[in-house]
Amino acid sequence: MFIDSHCHIDFPELAGRLPAILQKMQDNQVSHALCVSVTMPEFPQVLALAETHPNIYASVGVHPDYEETVEPTVDELVALAQHPRVIAIGETGLDYYRLTGDLEWQRQRFRTHIRASRASGKPLIIHTRSAADDTLRIMHEEKAGTDQGGVAGVMHCFTESLAVAEAAMAMGFYISFSGIVTFKNAKELQAVARAVPLDRMLIETDSPYLAPVPMRGKTNEPGFVRHVCEFLADLKGVPLATLAHATSDNFRTLFGVPELAAAA
Ligand SMILES: [Zn+2]
Ligand SMILES: [Zn+2]
């Protein structure tokens, strides 16, 4: 069984064909998926998916790429995170690639999410792009990691260096690999994945984007996380079942989800 630790099945590319997406998950033995929030106005749709499907979980948070959107407060995030189907805070973080200029608002928003994680006890889903130094600095300043009394979380869709992965792991964070690691030109990232231990690794699709090989070019969906897992098992020279078990166990440990009932 595989678990997709990060998807956006509420996005328009996927929301219209949910029954087919759930069926594909079942066909590919993808037992569960975490549907990740990107704005506050869209959170109710994400939560509704988790409330109506026992194998879909939700997170609450505001993505750093959305500048003109409702800014959450710590208290609001903490209150929404009390819902039993909400298992994480995010996605949050810094993105200096998609947006430029004065991004102090991004850093403030990131701090708000880390404070909400500490106050709610729910782990963080961190997005970082072209901003690794500031991301690690703010994680440290806000005591995001278990080494400083925080809850830690996951560095999602990881594309940074091994040094960044090691710094995050030292704070108790997990490293999640998406379809990007399967791309032919991703040699450096593949070397990072080889070095990240099994007990720190998660897998994700980040669908509808970044479909893994051999589905590249198609609209991504949670069922395709199986291909990410197959690639990583090959890369690390371990049986597929070993990597599937490890990443599923890590998901349950990090997000505090008990041994899961069979997918509906
Ligand atoms: Zn992201
Ligand atoms: Zn995402």
Coordinates of C-alpha atoms and ligand atoms in Angstrom, one line a residue:
M1 CA 0.0 0.0 0.0
F2 CA 1.2 3.5 -0.9
I3 CA 0.2 6.9 0.6
D4 CA 0.3 10.1 -1.3
S5 CA 1.5 12.6 1.3
H6 CA 0.7 15.7 -0.7
C7 CA -1.9 16.3 -3.4
H8 CA -4.4 19.0 -4.5
I9 CA -7.4 17.0 -5.7
D10 CA -9.7 20.0 -4.9
F11 CA -8.1 21.9 -7.8
P12 CA -10.2 22.2 -11.0
E13 CA -8.0 19.9 -13.0
L14 CA -9.0 17.0 -10.7
A15 CA -12.1 18.0 -8.7
G16 CA -14.4 17.2 -11.6
R17 CA -13.5 13.6 -11.9
L18 CA -13.1 12.5 -8.3
P19 CA -14.7 9.0 -8.7
A20 CA -12.2 8.1 -11.4
I21 CA -9.3 9.5 -9.2
L22 CA -10.4 7.4 -6.2
Q23 CA -10.7 4.3 -8.5
K24 CA -7.2 4.8 -9.8
M25 CA -5.9 5.1 -6.3
Q26 CA -7.5 1.7 -5.5
D27 CA -6.2 0.1 -8.7
N28 CA -2.7 1.2 -7.9
Q29 CA -2.9 0.3 -4.2
V30 CA -2.7 3.9 -3.0
S31 CA -4.6 3.6 0.2
H32 CA -4.6 7.2 1.4
A33 CA -3.9 10.8 0.3
L34 CA -3.4 14.1 2.1
C35 CA -5.2 16.9 0.3
V36 CA -3.3 20.1 1.1
S37 CA -4.8 23.5 1.5
V38 CA -3.4 26.6 -0.3
T39 CA -5.8 29.4 0.7
M40 CA -8.4 30.0 3.4
P41 CA -11.4 30.5 1.1
E42 CA -10.7 27.1 -0.5
F43 CA -10.2 25.3 2.8
P44 CA -13.9 24.3 3.2
Q45 CA -13.7 22.3 0.0
V46 CA -10.6 20.5 1.1
L47 CA -12.2 19.7 4.5
A48 CA -15.3 18.5 2.8
L49 CA -13.3 16.0 0.8
A50 CA -11.7 14.7 4.0
E51 CA -15.1 14.5 5.7
T52 CA -16.7 12.5 3.0
H53 CA -13.9 10.1 2.2
P54 CA -12.3 8.1 4.9
N55 CA -9.0 7.7 3.0
I56 CA -8.5 11.4 2.3
Y57 CA -7.1 13.7 4.9
A58 CA -6.9 17.5 5.0
S59 CA -4.5 20.3 6.0
V60 CA -5.1 24.0 6.7
G61 CA -2.8 26.8 5.6
V62 CA -2.0 29.4 3.0
H63 CA 0.6 28.8 0.3
P64 CA 3.4 31.4 -0.2
D65 CA 2.6 31.9 -3.9
Y66 CA -0.8 33.5 -3.1
E67 CA -0.1 37.2 -2.4
E68 CA -3.5 38.7 -2.7
T69 CA -5.5 36.4 -0.4
V70 CA -6.9 36.3 3.1
E71 CA -4.1 36.3 5.6
P72 CA -4.7 33.7 8.4
T73 CA -4.0 34.4 12.1
V74 CA -2.4 31.9 14.5
D75 CA -5.7 31.5 16.3
E76 CA -7.7 30.8 13.2
L77 CA -5.3 28.1 12.0
V78 CA -5.2 26.6 15.5
A79 CA -9.0 26.5 15.7
L80 CA -9.4 24.9 12.2
A81 CA -6.6 22.4 13.0
Q82 CA -8.7 21.0 15.9
H83 CA -10.9 19.2 13.4
P84 CA -10.0 15.4 13.6
R85 CA -9.6 15.2 9.8
V86 CA -7.1 18.1 9.7
I87 CA -3.8 16.4 10.3
A88 CA -1.3 19.2 9.3
I89 CA -0.6 22.9 9.0
G90 CA 0.3 24.1 5.5
E91 CA 1.3 24.2 2.9
T92 CA 3.4 27.1 4.1
G93 CA 7.0 28.3 3.5
L94 CA 8.9 30.6 1.2
D95 CA 9.0 30.9 -2.6
Y96 CA 11.5 33.4 -4.0
Y97 CA 11.3 31.8 -7.5
R98 CA 7.6 32.5 -8.3
L99 CA 7.5 35.9 -6.6
T100 CA 10.1 38.7 -6.2
G101 CA 10.3 42.1 -4.6
D102 CA 9.7 42.7 -0.9
L103 CA 8.6 39.3 0.4
E104 CA 8.5 40.2 4.1
W105 CA 4.8 39.2 4.1
Q106 CA 5.8 35.7 3.0
R107 CA 8.2 35.4 5.9
Q108 CA 5.5 36.7 8.4
R109 CA 3.0 34.3 7.0
F110 CA 5.5 31.5 7.4
R111 CA 6.1 32.5 11.1
T112 CA 2.3 32.5 11.7
H113 CA 2.1 28.9 10.5
I114 CA 5.0 27.7 12.6
R115 CA 3.4 29.3 15.7
A116 CA 0.1 27.6 14.8
S117 CA 1.9 24.3 14.5
R118 CA 3.5 24.6 17.9
A119 CA 0.2 25.8 19.5
S120 CA -1.9 23.0 17.8
G121 CA 0.5 20.2 18.0
K122 CA 0.0 19.5 14.2
P123 CA 3.0 19.1 12.0
L124 CA 4.1 21.5 9.2
I125 CA 4.0 21.0 5.5
I126 CA 6.8 23.2 4.2
H127 CA 7.2 24.5 0.6
T128 CA 10.6 26.0 -0.2
R129 CA 11.9 27.2 -3.5
S130 CA 15.0 29.4 -4.1
A131 CA 14.8 30.3 -0.4
A132 CA 16.5 27.5 1.5
D133 CA 18.6 29.7 3.7
D134 CA 15.7 31.9 4.9
T135 CA 13.5 28.8 5.3
L136 CA 15.9 27.1 7.6
R137 CA 16.7 30.3 9.5
I138 CA 13.0 31.0 10.2
M139 CA 12.3 27.3 11.1
H140 CA 15.1 27.7 13.6
E141 CA 14.1 31.1 14.9
E142 CA 10.5 30.0 15.4
K143 CA 11.5 26.7 16.9
A144 CA 9.7 24.6 14.4
G145 CA 11.7 21.4 15.0
T146 CA 11.4 18.7 17.6
D147 CA 15.0 19.6 18.7
Q148 CA 13.5 22.9 20.0
G149 CA 10.2 21.7 21.3
G150 CA 8.3 22.0 18.1
V151 CA 6.3 19.5 16.1
A152 CA 8.5 19.4 12.9
G153 CA 6.8 18.2 9.7
V154 CA 7.8 17.6 6.1
M155 CA 9.8 19.4 3.5
H156 CA 7.5 18.7 0.6
C157 CA 8.4 18.3 -3.1
F158 CA 12.0 18.4 -2.0
T159 CA 14.4 19.8 -4.6
E160 CA 17.2 21.3 -2.5
S161 CA 20.7 20.0 -1.6
L162 CA 21.6 17.2 0.7
A163 CA 23.0 19.8 3.2
V164 CA 19.5 21.4 3.3
A165 CA 17.9 17.9 3.8
E166 CA 20.3 17.1 6.6
A167 CA 19.6 20.5 8.3
A168 CA 15.9 19.8 8.2
M169 CA 16.3 16.2 9.3
A170 CA 18.3 17.4 12.3
M171 CA 15.2 19.4 13.3
G172 CA 13.1 16.3 13.1
F173 CA 11.7 16.9 9.6
Y174 CA 10.9 14.3 7.0
I175 CA 11.9 14.8 3.3
S176 CA 9.2 14.1 0.7
F177 CA 10.0 13.3 -2.9
S178 CA 7.6 14.0 -5.8
G179 CA 7.7 13.0 -9.5
I180 CA 10.6 15.4 -10.0
V181 CA 13.0 12.8 -8.7
T182 CA 12.0 10.5 -11.6
F183 CA 13.0 13.0 -14.2
K184 CA 16.0 12.2 -16.4
N185 CA 17.8 15.5 -15.6
A186 CA 17.3 15.2 -11.8
K187 CA 20.6 13.6 -11.1
E188 CA 21.5 15.8 -8.1
L189 CA 18.1 15.2 -6.5
Q190 CA 18.5 11.5 -7.1
A191 CA 21.8 11.6 -5.2
V192 CA 20.0 13.3 -2.3
A193 CA 17.2 10.6 -2.3
R194 CA 19.9 7.9 -2.2
A195 CA 21.3 9.5 0.9
V196 CA 18.1 10.2 2.8
P197 CA 17.4 7.3 5.1
L198 CA 14.2 5.2 4.8
D199 CA 12.9 6.3 8.2
R200 CA 12.9 10.0 7.1
M201 CA 11.3 9.7 3.7
L202 CA 7.9 10.4 2.4
I203 CA 6.4 10.2 -1.2
E204 CA 3.9 12.5 -2.9
T205 CA 2.5 13.5 -6.2
D206 CA 1.8 17.3 -5.6
S207 CA -0.9 16.5 -8.2
P208 CA -2.2 17.9 -10.5
Y209 CA 1.4 19.0 -11.4
L210 CA 4.6 17.2 -12.0
A211 CA 3.5 13.7 -13.1
P212 CA 6.2 11.2 -12.6
V213 CA 7.9 9.1 -15.3
P214 CA 6.3 7.1 -17.1
M215 CA 3.2 9.4 -16.8
R216 CA 5.1 12.6 -17.6
G217 CA 3.0 15.1 -19.5
K218 CA -0.3 13.8 -18.2
T219 CA -2.3 15.4 -15.5
N220 CA -0.9 14.0 -12.2
E221 CA -3.2 12.3 -9.7
P222 CA -2.6 10.5 -6.4
G223 CA -2.7 7.0 -8.0
F224 CA 0.6 7.9 -9.7
V225 CA 2.5 8.1 -6.4
R226 CA 3.1 4.4 -7.0
H227 CA 5.5 5.3 -9.8
V228 CA 7.5 7.7 -7.4
C229 CA 7.8 4.8 -5.0
E230 CA 8.9 2.3 -7.6
F231 CA 11.6 4.7 -8.9
L232 CA 12.9 5.4 -5.4
A233 CA 13.0 1.7 -4.5
D234 CA 15.1 1.0 -7.6
L235 CA 17.3 4.0 -6.9
K236 CA 17.9 2.9 -3.3
G237 CA 18.2 -0.8 -4.3
V238 CA 15.5 -2.0 -1.9
P239 CA 12.3 -4.0 -2.6
L240 CA 9.3 -2.0 -3.5
A241 CA 7.4 -3.3 -0.4
T242 CA 10.2 -2.1 1.8
L243 CA 9.9 1.5 0.6
A244 CA 6.1 1.4 0.5
H245 CA 6.0 0.2 4.1
A246 CA 8.6 2.7 5.3
T247 CA 7.0 5.7 3.7
S248 CA 3.5 4.7 4.9
D249 CA 4.8 4.1 8.4
N250 CA 6.5 7.5 8.3
F251 CA 3.3 9.1 7.3
R252 CA 1.4 7.6 10.2
T253 CA 4.1 8.5 12.7
L254 CA 4.5 12.1 11.5
F255 CA 0.8 12.9 11.2
G256 CA -0.4 10.9 14.2
V257 CA -2.7 8.7 12.1
P258 CA -3.3 5.3 13.6
E259 CA -3.1 2.0 11.6
L260 CA -5.5 2.9 8.9
A261 CA -8.6 1.0 8.0
A262 CA -8.7 -0.3 4.4
A263 CA -9.4 2.3 1.8
A264 CA -13.1 2.8 1.0
Ligands
ZN1 ZN 4.3 23.3 -2.6
ZN2 ZN 1.3 21.5 -3.0

